[in-house]
Short mmCIF file of C-alpha atoms in Angstrom, two decimals:
data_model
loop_
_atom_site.label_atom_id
_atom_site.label_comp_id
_atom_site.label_asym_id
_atom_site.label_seq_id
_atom_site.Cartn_x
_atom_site.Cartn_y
_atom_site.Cartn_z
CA UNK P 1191 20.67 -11.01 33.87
CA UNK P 1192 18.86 -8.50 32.35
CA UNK P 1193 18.20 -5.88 29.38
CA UNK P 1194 19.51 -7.04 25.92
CA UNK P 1195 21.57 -9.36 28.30
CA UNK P 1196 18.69 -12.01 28.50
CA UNK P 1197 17.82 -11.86 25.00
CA UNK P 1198 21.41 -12.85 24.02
CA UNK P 1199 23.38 -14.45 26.64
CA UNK P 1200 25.77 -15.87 24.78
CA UNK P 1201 27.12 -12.62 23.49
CA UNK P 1202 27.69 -11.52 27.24
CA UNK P 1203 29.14 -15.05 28.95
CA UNK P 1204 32.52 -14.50 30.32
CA UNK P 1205 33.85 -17.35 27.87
CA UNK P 1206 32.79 -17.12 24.64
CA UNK P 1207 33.18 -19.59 22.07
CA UNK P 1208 33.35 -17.96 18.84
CA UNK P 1209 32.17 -21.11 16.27
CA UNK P 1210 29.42 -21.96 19.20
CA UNK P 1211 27.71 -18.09 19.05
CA UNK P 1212 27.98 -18.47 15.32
CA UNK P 1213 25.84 -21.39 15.33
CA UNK P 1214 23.37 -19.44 17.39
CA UNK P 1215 23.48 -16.44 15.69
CA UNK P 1216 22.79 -18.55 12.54
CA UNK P 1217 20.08 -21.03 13.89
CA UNK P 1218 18.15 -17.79 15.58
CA UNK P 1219 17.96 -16.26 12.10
CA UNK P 1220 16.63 -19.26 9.75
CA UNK P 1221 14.23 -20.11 12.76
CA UNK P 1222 12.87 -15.97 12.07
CA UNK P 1223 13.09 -16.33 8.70
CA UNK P 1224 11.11 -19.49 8.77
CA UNK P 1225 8.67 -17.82 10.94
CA UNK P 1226 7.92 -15.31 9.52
CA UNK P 1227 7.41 -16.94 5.90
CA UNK P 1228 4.94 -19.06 7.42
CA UNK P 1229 3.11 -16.60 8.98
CA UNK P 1230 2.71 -14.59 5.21
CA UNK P 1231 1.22 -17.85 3.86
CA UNK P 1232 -1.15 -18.06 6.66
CA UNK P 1233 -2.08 -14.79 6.24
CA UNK P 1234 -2.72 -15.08 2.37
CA UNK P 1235 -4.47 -18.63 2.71
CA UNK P 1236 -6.69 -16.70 5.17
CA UNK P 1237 -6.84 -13.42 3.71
CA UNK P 1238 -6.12 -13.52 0.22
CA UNK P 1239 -9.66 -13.06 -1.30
CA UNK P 1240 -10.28 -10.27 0.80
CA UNK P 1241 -7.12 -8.51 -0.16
CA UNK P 1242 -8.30 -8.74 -3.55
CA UNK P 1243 -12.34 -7.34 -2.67
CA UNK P 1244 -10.21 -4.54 -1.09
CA UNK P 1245 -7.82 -3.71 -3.67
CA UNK P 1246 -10.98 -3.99 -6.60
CA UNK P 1247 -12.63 -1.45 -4.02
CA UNK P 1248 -9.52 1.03 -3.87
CA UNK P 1249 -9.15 1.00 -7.25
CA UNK P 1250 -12.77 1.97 -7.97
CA UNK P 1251 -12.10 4.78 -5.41
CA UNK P 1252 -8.81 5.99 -7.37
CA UNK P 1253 -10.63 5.83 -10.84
CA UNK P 1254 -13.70 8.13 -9.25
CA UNK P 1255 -10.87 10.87 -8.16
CA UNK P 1256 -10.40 9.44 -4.78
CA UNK P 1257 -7.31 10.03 -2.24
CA UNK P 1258 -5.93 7.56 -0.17
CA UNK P 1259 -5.10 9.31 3.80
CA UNK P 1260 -2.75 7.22 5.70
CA UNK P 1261 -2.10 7.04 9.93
CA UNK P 1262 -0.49 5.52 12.49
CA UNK P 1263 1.50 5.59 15.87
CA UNK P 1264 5.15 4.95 15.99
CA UNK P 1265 6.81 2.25 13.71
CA UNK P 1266 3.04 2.03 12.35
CA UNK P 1267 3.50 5.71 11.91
CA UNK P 1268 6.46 4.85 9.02
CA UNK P 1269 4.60 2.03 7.63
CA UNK P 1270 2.06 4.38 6.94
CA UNK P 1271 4.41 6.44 5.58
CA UNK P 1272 5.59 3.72 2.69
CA UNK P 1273 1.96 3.11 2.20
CA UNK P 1274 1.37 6.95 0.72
CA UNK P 1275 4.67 6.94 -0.79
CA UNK P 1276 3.66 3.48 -2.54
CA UNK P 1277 1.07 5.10 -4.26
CA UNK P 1278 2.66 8.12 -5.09
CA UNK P 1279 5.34 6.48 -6.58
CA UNK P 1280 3.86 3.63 -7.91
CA UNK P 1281 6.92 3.51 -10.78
CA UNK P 1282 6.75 1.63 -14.20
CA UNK P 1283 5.49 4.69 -15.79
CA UNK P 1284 2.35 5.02 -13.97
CA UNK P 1285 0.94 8.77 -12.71
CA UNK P 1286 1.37 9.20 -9.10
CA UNK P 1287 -1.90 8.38 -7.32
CA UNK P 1288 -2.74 11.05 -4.61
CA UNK P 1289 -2.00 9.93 -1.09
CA UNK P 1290 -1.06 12.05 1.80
CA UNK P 1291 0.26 10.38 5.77
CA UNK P 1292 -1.25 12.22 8.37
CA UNK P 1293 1.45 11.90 10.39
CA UNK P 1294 3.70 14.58 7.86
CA UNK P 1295 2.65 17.55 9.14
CA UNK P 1296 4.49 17.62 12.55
CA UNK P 1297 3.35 20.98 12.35
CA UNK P 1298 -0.26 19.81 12.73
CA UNK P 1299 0.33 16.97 14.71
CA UNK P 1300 2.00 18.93 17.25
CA UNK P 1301 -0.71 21.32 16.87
CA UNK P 1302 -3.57 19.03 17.80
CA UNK P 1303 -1.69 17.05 20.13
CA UNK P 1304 -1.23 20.21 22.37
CA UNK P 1305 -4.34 22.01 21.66
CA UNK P 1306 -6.88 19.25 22.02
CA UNK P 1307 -5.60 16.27 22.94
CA UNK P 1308 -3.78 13.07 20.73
CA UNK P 1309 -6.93 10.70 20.59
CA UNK P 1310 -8.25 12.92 17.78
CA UNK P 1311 -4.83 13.69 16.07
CA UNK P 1312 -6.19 11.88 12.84
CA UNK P 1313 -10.15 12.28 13.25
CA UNK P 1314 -9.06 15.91 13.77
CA UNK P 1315 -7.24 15.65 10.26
CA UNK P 1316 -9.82 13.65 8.44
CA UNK P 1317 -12.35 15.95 9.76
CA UNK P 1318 -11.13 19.18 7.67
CA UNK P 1319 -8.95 17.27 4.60
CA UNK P 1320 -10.99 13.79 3.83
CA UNK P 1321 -14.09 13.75 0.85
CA UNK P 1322 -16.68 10.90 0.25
CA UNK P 1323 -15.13 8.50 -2.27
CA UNK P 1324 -11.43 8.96 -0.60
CA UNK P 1325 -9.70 5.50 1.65
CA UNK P 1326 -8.37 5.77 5.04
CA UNK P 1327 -5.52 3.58 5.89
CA UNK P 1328 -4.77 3.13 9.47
CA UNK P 1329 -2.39 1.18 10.74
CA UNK P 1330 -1.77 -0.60 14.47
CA UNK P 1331 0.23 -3.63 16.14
CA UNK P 1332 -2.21 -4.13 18.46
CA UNK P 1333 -5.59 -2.49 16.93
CA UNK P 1334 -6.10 -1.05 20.17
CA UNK P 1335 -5.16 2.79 19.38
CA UNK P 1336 -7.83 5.10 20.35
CA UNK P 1337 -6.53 7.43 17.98
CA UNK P 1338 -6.89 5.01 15.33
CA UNK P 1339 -10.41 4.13 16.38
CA UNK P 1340 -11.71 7.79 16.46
CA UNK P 1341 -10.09 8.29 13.47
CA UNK P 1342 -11.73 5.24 11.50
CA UNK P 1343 -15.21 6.71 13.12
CA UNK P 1344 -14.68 9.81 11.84
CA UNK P 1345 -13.61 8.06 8.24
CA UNK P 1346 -16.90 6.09 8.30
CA UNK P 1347 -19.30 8.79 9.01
CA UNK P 1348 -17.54 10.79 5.83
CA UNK P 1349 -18.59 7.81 3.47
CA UNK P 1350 -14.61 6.64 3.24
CA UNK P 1351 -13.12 3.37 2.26
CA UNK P 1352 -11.84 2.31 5.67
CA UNK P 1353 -8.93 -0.33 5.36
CA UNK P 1354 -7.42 -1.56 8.77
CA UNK P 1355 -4.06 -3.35 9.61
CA UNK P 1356 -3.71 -4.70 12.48
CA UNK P 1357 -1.68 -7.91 14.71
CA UNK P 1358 -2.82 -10.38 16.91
CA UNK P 1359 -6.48 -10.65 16.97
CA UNK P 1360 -6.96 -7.24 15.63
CA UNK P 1361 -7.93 -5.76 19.08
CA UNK P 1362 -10.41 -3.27 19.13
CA UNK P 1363 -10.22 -2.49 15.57
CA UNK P 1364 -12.31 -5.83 14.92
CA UNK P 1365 -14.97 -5.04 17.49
CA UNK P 1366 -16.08 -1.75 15.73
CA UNK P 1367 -18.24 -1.52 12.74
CA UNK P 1368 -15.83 1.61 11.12
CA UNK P 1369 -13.68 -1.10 9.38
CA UNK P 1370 -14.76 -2.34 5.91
CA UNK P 1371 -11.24 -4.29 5.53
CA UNK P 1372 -9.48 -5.27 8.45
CA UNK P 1373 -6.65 -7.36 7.72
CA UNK P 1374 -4.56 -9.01 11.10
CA UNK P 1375 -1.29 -10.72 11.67
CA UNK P 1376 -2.36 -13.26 14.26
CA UNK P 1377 1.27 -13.34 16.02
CA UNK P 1378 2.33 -12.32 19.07
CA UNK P 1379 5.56 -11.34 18.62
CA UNK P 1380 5.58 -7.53 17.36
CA UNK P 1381 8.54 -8.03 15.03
CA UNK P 1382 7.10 -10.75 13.34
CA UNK P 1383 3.74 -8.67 13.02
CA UNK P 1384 4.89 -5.36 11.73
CA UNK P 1385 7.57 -7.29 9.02
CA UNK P 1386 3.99 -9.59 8.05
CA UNK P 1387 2.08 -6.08 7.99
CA UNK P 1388 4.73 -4.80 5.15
CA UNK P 1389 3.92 -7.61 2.85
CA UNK P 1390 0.14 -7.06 3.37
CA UNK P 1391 0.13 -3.52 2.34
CA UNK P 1392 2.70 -4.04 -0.40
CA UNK P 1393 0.18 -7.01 -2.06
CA UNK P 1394 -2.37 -4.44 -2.05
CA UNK P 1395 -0.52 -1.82 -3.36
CA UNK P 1396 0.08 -4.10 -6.43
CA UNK P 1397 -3.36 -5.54 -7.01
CA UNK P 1398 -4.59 -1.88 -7.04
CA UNK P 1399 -2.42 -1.35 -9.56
CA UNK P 1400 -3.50 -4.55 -11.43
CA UNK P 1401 -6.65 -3.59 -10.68
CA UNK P 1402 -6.00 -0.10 -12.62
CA UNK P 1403 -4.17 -1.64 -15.35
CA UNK P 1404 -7.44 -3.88 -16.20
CA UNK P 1405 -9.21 0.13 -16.16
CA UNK P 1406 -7.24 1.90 -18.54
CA UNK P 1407 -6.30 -1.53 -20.60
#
């Protein structure tokens, strides 16, 4: 048995007993569900107080004219998608906040990928569009992308905010010194990660906007 054939064998036995794959079915979900609430709270009891440093530090960085520049690789690549949409459609009558995903431009993506190679697709891109006082979001499952890494590099040494999310144990992300924030989902399932990773950038979307609302109040 193999393929999605493993993962649920008791949609592909010859006899299937409708009530009994039900019960499965319903059991496999509240024991996800369950798993992955837990794993928020852990990351908030853990995390929490950083979140807030971070968001206090974004916020600063908005009020002083800064941009927020998001990246990532593959289903981090959409996440860092809702992350600049987030902010520039924060909603409830606020001004859009300027944020841009690296990864829109397939145009220059494609461009730098071919040209010079796709370890410096976002350095490459930080290099010619990022400012002092702006914040680099980058975004991995396993921390270990080096095009995350040169990118953070290249964020650091251009006085940036540098805010990392990451799973597991962060991976190489939490060996270099690039990183102000790094927040990680210590699981080692992926789905569990990147559904724990939504919830962390969504809380900091909203305490930057608390954070903003203390500004102009």
């Amino acid at each position: 048995m193999t393929g999605v054939e493993s993962l649920y064998p008791f949609l592909y036995a010859d006899k299937t007993d409708v009530a009994a794959v039900l019960a499965q079915v319903s059991a496999s979900t509240v024991a996800k569900a369950r798993e992955i609430t837990e794993l928020r709270r852990r990351v908030l009891a853990e995390q929490g107080e950083r979140l807030a440093r971070c968001a206090a530090e974004m916020a600063e960085r908005f009020v002083a004219g800064g941009r927020l520049l998001s990246f990532g690789n593959g289903g981090s690549s959409t996440d860092a998608q809702e992350v600049a949409g987030l902010f520039l459609s924060p909603g409830g009558g606020w001004r859009p906040l300027p944020a841009l995903c690296l990864t829109n431009d397939i145009a220059v993506v494609t461009a730098l990928t071919n040209d010079i190679g796709f370890d410096v697709v976002f350095a490459r891109q930080l290099a010619a569009l990022a400012r002092p006082g702006d914040i680099a979001v980058g975004l991995s499952t396993s921390g270990n992308s080096a095009n995350l890494l040169a990118a953070f590099d290249e964020a650091a040494r251009r006085g940036l905010l540098t805010v990392g999310v990451a799973g597991y144990d962060g991976g190489r992300m939490a060996e270099i010194d690039s990183v102000d924030h790094l927040f990680t989902v210590p699981s080692a399932s992926v789905h569990r990660v990147q559904e724990a990773q939504t919830t962390v950038y969504h809380v900091l979307w909203e305490l930057v906007l608390d954070r903003l609302r203390g500004e102009t109040a």
